[in-house]
Short mmCIF file of C-alpha atoms and ligand atoms in Angstrom, two decimals:
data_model
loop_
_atom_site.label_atom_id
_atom_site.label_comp_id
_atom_site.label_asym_id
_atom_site.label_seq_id
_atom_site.Cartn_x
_atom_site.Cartn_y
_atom_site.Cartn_z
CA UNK A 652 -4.87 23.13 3.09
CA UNK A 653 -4.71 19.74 3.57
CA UNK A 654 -6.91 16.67 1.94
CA UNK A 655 -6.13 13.92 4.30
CA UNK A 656 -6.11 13.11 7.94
CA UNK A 657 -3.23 12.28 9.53
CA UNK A 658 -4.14 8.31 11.47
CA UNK A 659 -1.85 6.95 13.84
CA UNK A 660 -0.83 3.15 13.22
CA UNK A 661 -2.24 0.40 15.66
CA UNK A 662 -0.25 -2.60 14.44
CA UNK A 663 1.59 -3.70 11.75
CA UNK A 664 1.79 -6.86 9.92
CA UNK A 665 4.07 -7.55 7.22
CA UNK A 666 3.11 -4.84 4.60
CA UNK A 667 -0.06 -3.79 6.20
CA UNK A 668 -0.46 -1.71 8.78
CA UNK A 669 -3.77 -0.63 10.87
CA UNK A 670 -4.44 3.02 11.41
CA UNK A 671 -6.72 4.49 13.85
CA UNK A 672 -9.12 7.78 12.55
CA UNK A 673 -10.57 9.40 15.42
CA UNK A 674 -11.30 5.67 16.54
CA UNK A 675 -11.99 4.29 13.04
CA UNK A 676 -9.55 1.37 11.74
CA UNK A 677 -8.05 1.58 8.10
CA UNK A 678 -6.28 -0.51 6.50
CA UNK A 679 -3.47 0.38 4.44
CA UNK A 680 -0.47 -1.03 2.47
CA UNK A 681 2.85 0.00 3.37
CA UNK A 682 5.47 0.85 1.02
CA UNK A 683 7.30 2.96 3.24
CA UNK A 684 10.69 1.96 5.47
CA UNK A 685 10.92 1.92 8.45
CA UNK A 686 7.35 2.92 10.15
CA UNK A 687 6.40 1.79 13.65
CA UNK A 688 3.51 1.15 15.87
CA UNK A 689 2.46 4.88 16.98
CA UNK A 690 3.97 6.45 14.09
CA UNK A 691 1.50 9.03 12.26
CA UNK A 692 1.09 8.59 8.64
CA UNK A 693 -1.49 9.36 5.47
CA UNK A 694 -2.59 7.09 3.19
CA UNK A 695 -4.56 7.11 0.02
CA UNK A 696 -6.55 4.96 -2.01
CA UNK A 697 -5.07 1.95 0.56
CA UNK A 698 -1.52 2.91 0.51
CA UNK A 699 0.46 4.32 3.12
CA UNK A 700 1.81 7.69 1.49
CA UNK A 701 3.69 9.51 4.12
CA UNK A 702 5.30 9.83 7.66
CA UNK A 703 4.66 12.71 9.49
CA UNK A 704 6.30 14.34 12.55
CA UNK A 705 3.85 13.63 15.89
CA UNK A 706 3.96 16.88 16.69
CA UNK A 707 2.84 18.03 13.47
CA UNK A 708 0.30 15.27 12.84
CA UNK A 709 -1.45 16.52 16.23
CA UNK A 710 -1.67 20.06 15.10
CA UNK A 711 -3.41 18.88 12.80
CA UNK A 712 -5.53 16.41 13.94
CA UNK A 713 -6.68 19.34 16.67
CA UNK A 714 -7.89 21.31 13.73
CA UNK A 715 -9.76 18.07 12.20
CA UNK A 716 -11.17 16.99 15.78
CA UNK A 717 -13.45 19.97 15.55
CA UNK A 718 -15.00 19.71 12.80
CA UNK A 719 -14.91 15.79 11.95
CA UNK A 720 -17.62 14.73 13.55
CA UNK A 721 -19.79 17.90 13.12
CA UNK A 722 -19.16 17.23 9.17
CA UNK A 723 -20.51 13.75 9.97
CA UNK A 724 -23.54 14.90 10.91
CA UNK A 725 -24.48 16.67 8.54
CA UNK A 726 -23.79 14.65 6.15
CA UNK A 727 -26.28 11.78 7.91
CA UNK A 728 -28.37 14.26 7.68
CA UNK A 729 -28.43 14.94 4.34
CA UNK A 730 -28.38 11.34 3.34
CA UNK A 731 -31.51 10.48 5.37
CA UNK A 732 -33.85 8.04 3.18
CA UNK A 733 -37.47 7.68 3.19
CA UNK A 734 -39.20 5.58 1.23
CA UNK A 735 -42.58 6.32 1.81
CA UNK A 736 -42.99 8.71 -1.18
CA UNK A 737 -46.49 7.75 -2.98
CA UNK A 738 -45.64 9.87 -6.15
CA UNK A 739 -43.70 7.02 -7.51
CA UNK A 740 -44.95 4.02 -9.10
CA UNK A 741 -44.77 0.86 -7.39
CA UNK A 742 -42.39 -0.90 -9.23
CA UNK A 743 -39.52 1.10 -9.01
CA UNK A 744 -40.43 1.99 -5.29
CA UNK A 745 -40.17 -1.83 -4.26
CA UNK A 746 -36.68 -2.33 -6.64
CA UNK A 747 -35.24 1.23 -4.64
CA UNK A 748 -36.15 -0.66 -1.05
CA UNK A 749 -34.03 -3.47 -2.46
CA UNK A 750 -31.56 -1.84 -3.05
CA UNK A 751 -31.23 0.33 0.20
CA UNK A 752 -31.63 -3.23 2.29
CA UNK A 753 -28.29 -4.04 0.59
CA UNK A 754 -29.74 -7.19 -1.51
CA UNK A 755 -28.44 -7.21 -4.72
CA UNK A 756 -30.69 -6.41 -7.91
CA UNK A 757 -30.96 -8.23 -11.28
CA UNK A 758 -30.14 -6.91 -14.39
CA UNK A 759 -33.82 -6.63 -15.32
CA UNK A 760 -34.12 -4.60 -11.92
CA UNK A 761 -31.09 -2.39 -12.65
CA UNK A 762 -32.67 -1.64 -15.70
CA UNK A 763 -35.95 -0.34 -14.88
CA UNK A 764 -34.00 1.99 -12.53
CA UNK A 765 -32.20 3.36 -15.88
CA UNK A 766 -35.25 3.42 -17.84
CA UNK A 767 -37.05 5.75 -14.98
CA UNK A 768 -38.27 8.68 -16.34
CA UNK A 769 -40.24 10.60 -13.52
CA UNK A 770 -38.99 13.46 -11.85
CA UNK A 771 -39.77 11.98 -7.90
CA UNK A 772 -39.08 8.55 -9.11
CA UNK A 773 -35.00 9.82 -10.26
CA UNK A 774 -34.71 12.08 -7.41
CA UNK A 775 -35.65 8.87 -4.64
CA UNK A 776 -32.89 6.93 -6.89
CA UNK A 777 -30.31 9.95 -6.35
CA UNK A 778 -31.69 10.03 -2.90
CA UNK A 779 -31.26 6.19 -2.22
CA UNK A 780 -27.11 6.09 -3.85
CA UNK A 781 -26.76 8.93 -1.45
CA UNK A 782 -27.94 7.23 1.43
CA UNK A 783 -25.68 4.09 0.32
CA UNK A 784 -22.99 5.99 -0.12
CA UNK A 785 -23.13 7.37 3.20
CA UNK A 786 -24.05 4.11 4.81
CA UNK A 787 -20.42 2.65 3.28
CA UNK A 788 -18.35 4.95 3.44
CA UNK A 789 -19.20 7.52 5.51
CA UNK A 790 -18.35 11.65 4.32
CA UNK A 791 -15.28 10.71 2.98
CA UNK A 792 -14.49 12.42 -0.42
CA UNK A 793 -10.99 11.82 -2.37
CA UNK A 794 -9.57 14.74 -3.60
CA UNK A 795 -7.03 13.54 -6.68
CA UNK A 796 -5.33 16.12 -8.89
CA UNK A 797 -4.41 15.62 -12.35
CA UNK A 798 -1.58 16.96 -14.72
CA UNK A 799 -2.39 17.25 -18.42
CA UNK A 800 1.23 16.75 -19.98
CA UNK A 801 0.38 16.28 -23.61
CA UNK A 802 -2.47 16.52 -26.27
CA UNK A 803 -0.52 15.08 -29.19
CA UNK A 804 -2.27 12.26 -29.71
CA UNK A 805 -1.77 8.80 -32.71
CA UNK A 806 -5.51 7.97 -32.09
CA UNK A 807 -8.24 9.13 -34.11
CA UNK A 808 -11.73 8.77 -32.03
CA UNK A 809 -14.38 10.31 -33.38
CA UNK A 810 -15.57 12.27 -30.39
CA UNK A 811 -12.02 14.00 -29.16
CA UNK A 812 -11.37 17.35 -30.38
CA UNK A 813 -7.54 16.52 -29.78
CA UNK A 814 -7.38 13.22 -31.91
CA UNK A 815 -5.09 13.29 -34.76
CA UNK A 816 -7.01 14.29 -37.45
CA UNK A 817 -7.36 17.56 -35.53
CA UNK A 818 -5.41 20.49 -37.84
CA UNK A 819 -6.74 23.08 -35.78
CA UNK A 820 -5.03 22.87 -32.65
CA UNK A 821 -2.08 23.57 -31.18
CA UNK A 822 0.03 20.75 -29.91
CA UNK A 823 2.36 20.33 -26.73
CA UNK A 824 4.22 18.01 -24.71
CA UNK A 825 5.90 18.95 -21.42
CA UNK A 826 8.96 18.01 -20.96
CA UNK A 827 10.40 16.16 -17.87
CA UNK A 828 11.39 18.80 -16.07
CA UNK A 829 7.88 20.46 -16.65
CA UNK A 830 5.91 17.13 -15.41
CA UNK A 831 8.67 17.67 -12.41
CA UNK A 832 7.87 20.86 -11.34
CA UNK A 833 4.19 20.85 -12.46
CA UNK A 834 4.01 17.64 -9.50
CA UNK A 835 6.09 19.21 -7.11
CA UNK A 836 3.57 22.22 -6.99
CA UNK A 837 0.67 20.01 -6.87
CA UNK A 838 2.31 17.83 -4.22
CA UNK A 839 4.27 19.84 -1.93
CA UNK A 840 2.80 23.43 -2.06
CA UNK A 841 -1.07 22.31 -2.68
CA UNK A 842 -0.79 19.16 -0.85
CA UNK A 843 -2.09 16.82 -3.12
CA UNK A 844 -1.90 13.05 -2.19
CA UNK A 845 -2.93 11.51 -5.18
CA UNK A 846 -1.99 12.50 -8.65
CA UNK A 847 -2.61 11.55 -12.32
CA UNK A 848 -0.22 11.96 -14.89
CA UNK A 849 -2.91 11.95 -17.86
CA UNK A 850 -1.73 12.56 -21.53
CA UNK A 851 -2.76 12.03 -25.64
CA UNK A 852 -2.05 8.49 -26.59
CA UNK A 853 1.58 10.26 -27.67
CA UNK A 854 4.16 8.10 -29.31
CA UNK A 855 6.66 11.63 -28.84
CA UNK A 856 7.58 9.87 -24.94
CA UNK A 857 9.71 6.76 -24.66
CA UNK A 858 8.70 4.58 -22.11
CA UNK A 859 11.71 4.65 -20.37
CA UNK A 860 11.48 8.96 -20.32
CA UNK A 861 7.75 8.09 -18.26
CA UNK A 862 9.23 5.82 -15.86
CA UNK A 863 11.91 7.97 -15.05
CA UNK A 864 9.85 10.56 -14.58
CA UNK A 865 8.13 8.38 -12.07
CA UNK A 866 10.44 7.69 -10.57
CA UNK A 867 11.96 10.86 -9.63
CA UNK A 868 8.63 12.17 -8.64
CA UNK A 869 8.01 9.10 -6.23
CA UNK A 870 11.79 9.49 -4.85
CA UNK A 871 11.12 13.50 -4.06
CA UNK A 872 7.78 14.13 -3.17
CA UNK A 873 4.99 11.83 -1.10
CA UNK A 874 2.08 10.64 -3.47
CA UNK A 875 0.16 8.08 -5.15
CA UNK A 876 0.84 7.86 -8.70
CA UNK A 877 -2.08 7.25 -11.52
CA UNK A 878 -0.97 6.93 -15.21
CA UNK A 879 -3.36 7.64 -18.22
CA UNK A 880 -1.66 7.54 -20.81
CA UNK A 881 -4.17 5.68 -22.89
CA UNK A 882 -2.96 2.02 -24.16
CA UNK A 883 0.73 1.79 -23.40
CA UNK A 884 0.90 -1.67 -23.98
CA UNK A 885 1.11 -4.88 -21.84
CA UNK A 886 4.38 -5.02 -20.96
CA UNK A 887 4.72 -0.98 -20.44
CA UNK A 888 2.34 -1.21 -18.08
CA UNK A 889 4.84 -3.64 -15.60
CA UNK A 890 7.81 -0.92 -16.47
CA UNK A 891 5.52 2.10 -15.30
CA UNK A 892 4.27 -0.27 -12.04
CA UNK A 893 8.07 -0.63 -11.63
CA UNK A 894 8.67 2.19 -11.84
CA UNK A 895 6.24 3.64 -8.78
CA UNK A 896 3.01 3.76 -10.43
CA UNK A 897 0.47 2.40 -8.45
CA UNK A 898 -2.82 3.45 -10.17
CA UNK A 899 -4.54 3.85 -14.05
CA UNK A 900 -6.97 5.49 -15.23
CA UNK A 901 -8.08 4.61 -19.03
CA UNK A 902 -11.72 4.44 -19.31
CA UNK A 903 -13.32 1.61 -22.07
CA UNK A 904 -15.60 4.44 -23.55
CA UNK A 905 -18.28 1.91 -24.33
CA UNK A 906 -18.80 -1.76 -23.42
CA UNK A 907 -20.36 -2.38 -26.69
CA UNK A 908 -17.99 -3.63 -28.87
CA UNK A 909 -19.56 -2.44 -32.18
CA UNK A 910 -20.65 1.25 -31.04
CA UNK A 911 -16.59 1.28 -30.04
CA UNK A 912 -14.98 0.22 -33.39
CA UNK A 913 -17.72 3.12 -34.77
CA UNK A 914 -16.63 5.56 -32.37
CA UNK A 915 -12.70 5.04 -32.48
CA UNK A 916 -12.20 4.71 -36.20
CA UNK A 917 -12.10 1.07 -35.99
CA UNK A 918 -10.27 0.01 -32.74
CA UNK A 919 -10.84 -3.06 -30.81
CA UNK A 920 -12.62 -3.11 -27.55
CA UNK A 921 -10.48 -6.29 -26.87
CA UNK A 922 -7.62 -4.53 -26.81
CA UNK A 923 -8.72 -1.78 -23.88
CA UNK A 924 -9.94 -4.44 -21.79
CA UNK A 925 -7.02 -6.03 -21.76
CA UNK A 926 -4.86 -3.30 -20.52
CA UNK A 927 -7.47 -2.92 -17.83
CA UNK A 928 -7.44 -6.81 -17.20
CA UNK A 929 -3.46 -6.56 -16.89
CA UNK A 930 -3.22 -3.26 -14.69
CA UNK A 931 -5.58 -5.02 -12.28
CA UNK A 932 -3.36 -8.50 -11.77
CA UNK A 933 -0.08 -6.46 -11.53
CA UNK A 934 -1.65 -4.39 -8.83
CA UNK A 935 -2.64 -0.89 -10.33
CA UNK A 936 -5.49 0.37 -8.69
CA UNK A 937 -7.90 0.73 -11.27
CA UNK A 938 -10.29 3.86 -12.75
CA UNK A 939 -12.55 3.36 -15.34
CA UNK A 940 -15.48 3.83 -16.80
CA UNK A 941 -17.21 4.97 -19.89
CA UNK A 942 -18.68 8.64 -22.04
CA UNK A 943 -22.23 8.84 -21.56
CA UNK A 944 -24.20 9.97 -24.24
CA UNK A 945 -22.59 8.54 -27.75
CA UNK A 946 -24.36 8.04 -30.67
CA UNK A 947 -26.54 5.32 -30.95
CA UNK A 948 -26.07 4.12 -27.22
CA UNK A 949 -29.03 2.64 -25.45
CA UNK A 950 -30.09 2.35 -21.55
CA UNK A 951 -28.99 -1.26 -21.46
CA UNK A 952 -25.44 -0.51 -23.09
CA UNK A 953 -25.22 2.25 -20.27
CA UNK A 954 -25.72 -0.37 -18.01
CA UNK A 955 -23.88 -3.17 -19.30
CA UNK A 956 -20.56 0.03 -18.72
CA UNK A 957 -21.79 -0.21 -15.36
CA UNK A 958 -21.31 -3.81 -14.95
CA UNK A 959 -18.06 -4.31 -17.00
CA UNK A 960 -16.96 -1.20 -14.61
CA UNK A 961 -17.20 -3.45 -11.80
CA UNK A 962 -16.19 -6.32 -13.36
CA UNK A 963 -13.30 -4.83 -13.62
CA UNK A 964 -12.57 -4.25 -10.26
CA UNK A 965 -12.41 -0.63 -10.60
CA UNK A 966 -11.36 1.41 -7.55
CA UNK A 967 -12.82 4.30 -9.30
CA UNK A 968 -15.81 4.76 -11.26
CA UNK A 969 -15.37 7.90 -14.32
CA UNK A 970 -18.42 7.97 -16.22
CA UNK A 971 -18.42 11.60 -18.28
CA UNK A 972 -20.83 13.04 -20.54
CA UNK A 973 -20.23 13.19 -24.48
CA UNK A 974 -20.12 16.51 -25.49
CA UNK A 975 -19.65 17.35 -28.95
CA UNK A 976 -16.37 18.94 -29.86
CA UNK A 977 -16.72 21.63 -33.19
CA UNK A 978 -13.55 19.80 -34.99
CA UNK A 979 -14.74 16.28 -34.92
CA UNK A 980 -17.25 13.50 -36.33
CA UNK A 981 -19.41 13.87 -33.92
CA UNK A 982 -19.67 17.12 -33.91
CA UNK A 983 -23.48 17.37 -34.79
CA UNK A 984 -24.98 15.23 -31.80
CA UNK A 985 -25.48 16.16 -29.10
CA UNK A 986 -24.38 16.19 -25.70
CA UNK A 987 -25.39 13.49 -22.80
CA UNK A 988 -28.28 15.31 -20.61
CA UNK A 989 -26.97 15.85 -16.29
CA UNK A 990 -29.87 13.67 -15.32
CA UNK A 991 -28.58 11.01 -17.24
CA UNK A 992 -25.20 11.24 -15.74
CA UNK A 993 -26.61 10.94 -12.53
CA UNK A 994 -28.53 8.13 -13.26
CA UNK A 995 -25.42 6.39 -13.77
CA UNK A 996 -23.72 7.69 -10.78
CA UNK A 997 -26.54 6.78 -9.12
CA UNK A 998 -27.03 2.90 -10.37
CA UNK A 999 -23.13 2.82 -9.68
CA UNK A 1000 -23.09 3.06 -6.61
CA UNK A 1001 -25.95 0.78 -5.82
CA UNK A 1002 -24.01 -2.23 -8.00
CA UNK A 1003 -21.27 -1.21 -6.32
CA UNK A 1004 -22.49 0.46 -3.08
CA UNK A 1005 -19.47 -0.76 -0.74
CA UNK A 1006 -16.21 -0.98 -2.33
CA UNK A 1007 -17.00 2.09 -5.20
CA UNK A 1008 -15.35 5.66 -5.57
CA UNK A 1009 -16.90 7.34 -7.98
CA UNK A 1010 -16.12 10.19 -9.87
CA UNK A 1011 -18.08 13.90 -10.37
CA UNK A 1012 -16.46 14.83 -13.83
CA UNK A 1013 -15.16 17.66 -15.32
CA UNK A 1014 -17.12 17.30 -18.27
CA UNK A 1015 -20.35 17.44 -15.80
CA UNK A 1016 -19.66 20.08 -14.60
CA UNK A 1017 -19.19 21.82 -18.14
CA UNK A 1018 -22.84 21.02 -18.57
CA UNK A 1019 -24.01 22.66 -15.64
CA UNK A 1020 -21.65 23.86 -12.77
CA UNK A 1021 -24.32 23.12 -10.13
CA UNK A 1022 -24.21 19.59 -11.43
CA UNK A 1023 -20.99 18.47 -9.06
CA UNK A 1024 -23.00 19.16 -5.95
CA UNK A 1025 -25.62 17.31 -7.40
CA UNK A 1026 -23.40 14.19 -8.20
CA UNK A 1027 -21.99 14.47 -5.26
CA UNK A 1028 -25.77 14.24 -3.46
CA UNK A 1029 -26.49 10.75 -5.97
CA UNK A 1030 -23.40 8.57 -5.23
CA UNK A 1031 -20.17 10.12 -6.49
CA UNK A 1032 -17.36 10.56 -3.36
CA UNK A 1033 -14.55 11.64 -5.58
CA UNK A 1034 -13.43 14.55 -7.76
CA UNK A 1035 -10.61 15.39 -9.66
CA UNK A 1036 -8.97 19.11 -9.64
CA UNK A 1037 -7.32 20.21 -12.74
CA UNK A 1038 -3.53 20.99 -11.67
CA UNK A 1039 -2.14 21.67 -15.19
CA UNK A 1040 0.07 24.76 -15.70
CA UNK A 1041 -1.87 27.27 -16.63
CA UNK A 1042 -0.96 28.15 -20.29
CA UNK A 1043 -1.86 24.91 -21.40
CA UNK A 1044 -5.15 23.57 -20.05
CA UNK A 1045 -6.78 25.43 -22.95
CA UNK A 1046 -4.94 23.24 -25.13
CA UNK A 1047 -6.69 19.94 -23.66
CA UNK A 1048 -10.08 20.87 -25.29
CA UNK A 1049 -10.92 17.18 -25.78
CA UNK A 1050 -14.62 19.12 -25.19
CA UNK A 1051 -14.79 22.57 -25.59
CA UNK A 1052 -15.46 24.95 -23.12
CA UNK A 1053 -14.10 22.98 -20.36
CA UNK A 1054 -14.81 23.64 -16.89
CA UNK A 1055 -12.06 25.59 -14.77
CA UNK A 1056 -10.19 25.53 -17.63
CA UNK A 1057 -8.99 29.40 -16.42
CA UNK A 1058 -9.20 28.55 -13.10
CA UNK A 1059 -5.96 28.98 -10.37
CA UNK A 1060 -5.16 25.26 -8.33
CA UNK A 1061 -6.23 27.92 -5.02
CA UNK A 1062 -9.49 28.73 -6.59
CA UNK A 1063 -10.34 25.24 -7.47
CA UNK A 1064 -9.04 24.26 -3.71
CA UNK A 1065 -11.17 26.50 -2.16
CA UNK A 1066 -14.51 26.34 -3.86
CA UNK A 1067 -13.77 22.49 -3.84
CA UNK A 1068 -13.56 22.26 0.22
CA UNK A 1069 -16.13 24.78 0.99
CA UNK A 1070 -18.55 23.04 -1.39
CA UNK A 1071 -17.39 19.38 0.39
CA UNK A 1072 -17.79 20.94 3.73
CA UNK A 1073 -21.66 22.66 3.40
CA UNK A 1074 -22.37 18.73 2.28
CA UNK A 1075 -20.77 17.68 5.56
CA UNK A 1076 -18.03 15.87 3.69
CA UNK A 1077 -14.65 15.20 4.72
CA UNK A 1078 -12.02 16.05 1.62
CA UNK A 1079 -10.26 12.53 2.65
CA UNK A 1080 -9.41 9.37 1.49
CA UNK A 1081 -10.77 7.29 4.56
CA UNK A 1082 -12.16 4.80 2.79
CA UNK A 1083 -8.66 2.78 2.70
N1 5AD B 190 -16.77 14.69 -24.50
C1 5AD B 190 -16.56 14.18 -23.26
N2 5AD B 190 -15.49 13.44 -22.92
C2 5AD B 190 -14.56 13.21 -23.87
N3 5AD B 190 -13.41 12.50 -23.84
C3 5AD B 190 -12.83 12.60 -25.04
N4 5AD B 190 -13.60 13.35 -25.86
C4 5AD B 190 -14.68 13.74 -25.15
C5 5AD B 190 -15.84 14.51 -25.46
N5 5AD B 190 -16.04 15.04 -26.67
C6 5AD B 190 -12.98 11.70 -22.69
C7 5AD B 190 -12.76 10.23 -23.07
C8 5AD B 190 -11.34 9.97 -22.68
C9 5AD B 190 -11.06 11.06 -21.67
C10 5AD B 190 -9.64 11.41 -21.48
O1 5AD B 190 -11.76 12.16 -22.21
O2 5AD B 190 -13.65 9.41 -22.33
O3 5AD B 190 -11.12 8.69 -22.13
#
C-alpha cells in the first residue's frame, strides 16, 4: 500500500527541487544528499522524503497512471457547485458566491456563515468548501499516522480524561526502543510518510531521550517527523528541530483567553501561542487548531479559532469535537454536535481555501463514523490513522470510546483508501 506518488525531479535549485506528477509541478525542499535531475523521489508536506530506485518508482507509477486521473474525475464531479438553490435565504446565498469567486469575506460575513442554521443553507456551505477544496488542491488527501507514546500527563485540563488529576487510569510511557519499533512498523512495513510522535505533557522524558529518539528514527527510516508533545518549551523546541523534527502539532484549544484559563485550571493562552509563534520562525510546519464544543463557547469565539488558526500559519487545520470524558470537570456537558464540526471545516477552508490541510478527526468520527466522509465532502483533505501498538491505545482515552481504538493499522489502511478512492481522492500529499 502506498500513500504517495513517486514524482520525478525537473530541476534543482539550491535546496529546492521541482518534481513533475503526471505533468503537475511540486515544489519541494530537499534535505536529502545527493539527488539529481531525473531522480524519482516522494515528498510530503513540502519536503523531499525519499529516493527511490527508477525502476521501482515506474512500477509504481504504472499502477497510479490508471487510476489517477479517473480518481480526478470523480472527484470534479463530486465537487460540482451550483448556486442556484432558492431554498436558501438571500443573504447567505450572495456571502457563499463570494466566497466560491475567491474574494475574501469579512468577519461579519464569516459569521453569518457560522450562525446558519438551515438545513440547505449548511449543506450549500459544505457544498461550496468542497468545491474550493477541489478547485486548490485538487483530490489530494494526506494520509499522516500517529504514535501515542505516553498518557502520563503534569497538566490538569478540565476536559482530558488523562490529565493528572485522573486516579482511574492506568499510566504508560514507551520506552525508546518501543517509539523505535512502533515507527519502524508504521514507516517501513505500512508505508507511512508522515508521522506524529504525540504524547501527555510528561515530565518522565528528558529532552535529550526525545531528540535521540529522533534522531535515530530520521537516520533509519524515510519520514517526516511531527512532535506533540504539548508545551516543551522555547528552547526544546530548537533541540527537537535539531534534532530532525520538522513538524508540530499542539492545538490552542480556544482563542479566548478567559474560556482557556477556565478550561485548563488556570493556564495562560500566552504561553501556547508562543510555542506556536516559535515552531513557525524555526521552520516546523505547523498543526493547530482548537476543541469545538466547550463550555460557554460562542459562534464568534469558534471563529475567532479559525482566524488565529491561520494567523498562525498553520499547515494543518485540527479542529475536534469536545466530548465529555466520565473522570473529568466537564464531565456533565455535553458533546460538540457533527454539523457544527463541519461548519468549521467548512468556514476553514474558505479563510483558508488555498494554502489549508485540514483535518477529519478522530474524535468526529467517535460521534458518528459516517461523519469522516462527510468532512471529507465540506473541506477537510487530511486524516490521521491511529498507529499505536495495540495494547495501549485504550489507555489514550482523552474521550472515551474512541474511534478505532481496537482497530489493526491494515484495517484502518484499507477502509481509509477505499473510502478516499469512492470520493475520487488520491491518498497523497500533492499539495507540496
Ligand atoms: N474531547 C475531545 N478532544 C479532547 N482532547 C482532550 N480532551 C478531549 C475531549 N474530552 C484533545 C485536545 C488535545 C488533544 C490531544 O486532544 O484538543 O489538544
Amino acid at each position: 500500500m502506498c500513500y504517495a506518488i513517486p514524482g520525478r525531479i525537473e530541476s534543482i535549485e539550491n535546496k529546492t527541487v521541482v518534481v513533475d506528477y503526471f505533468g503537475e509541478k511540486k515544489k519541494a525542499y530537499n534535505e536529502l544528499d545527493g539527488l539529481a535531475i531525473g531522480d524519482y523521489i516522494y515528498a510530503q508536506g513540502g519536503y523531499a522524503i525519499q529516493k527511490i530506485p527508477e525502476d521501482e518508482a515506474k512500477s509504481i507509477l504504472a499502477v497510479w497512471r490508471e487510476t489517477f486521473f479517473e480518481l480526478q474525475e470523480v472527484d470534479l464531479k463530486l465537487s460540482r457547485l451550483d448556486l442556484n438553490q432558492q431554498s436558501v435565504p438571500a443573504g447567505f446565498l450572495k456571502v457563499l458566491d463570494k466566497a466560491a469567486e475567491g474574494r475574501k469575506l469579512t468577519k461579519d460575513e464569516l459569521l453569518l456563515l457560522m450562525k446558519g442554521k438551515s438545513q440547505p443553507a449548511l449543506k450549500l456551505l459544505f457544498k461550496t468548501a468542497n468545491f474550493l477544496r477541489q478547485k486548490h488542491h485538487k483530490n489530494s488527501c494526506c494520509v499522516h499516522g500517529i504514535i501515542e507514546i505516553s498518557n502520563d500527563c503534569r497538566a490538569n485540563c478540565g476536559y482530558c480524561g488523562i490529565a493528572a488529576g485522573n486516579q482511574n487510569i492506568n499510566r504508560y510511557r514507551l520506552s525508546g526502543e518501543q517509539i523505535l519499533e512502533a515507527a519502524r512498523q508504521a514507516i517501513e512495513i505500512h508505508g507511512f510518510k508522515a508521522l506524529v510522535l504525540q504524547s501527555a505533557e510528561d515530565s518522565g522524558y528528558d529532552i535529550k531521550e526525545l531528540a535521540e529518539i529522533i534522531r535515530k528514527i530520521k537516520a533509519n527510516w524515510p519520514a517526516l517527523i511531527f512532535i506533540s508533545f504539548g508545551e516543551v518549551g522555547l528552547d526544546n523546541l530548537r533541540i527537537l528541530y535539531d534534532a530532525g523534527a520538522r513538524g508540530l502539532l499542539l492545538r490552542f484549544e480556544t482563542s479566548n483567553p478567559q474560556l482557556y484559563r477556565e478550561v485548563t485550571a488556570g493556564k495562560e493562552l500566552t504561553s501556547r501561542i508562543a510555542h506556536l509563534k516559535r515552531a513557525y520562525q524555526l521552520g516546523y510546519l505547523v498543526i493547530t487548531g482548537g476543541l469545538i464544543g466547550l463550555p460557554g463557547q460562542t459562534e464568534e469565539d469558534l471563529l475567532n479559532d479559525i482566524l488565529l488558526t491561520k494567523e498562525l500559519h498553520a499547515e494543518m487545520y485540527s479542529f475536534g469535537p469536545f466530548i465529555p470524558h466520565p473522570q473529568t470537570p466537564l464531565a456533565g456537558y455535553p458533546s460538540a454536535s457533527v454539523e457544527t464540526v463541519l461548519k468549521v471545516s467548512a468556514i476553514s477552508r474558505i479563510v483558508d481555501a488555498a494554502n489549508a490541510k485540514i483535518l477529519v478527526t478522530t474524535a468526529l468520527e467517535t460521534l458518528d463514523p459516517a461523519a469522516r466522509r462527510e468532512a471529507l465532502l465540506s473541506g477537510a483533505n487530511s486524516v490521521m490513522l491511529n498507529v499505536t501498538p495495540l495494547e495501549y491505545r485504550p489507555f489514550y482515552n482523552i474521550y472515551p470510546a474512541r474511534a478505532h481504538e481496537t482497530e489493526s493499522i491494515e484495517t484502518q489502511i484499507s477502509d481509509t483508501i477505499g473510502l478516499l478512492m469512492s470520493l475520487g481522492r488520491s491518498p497523497t500529499d500533492l499539495s507540496v
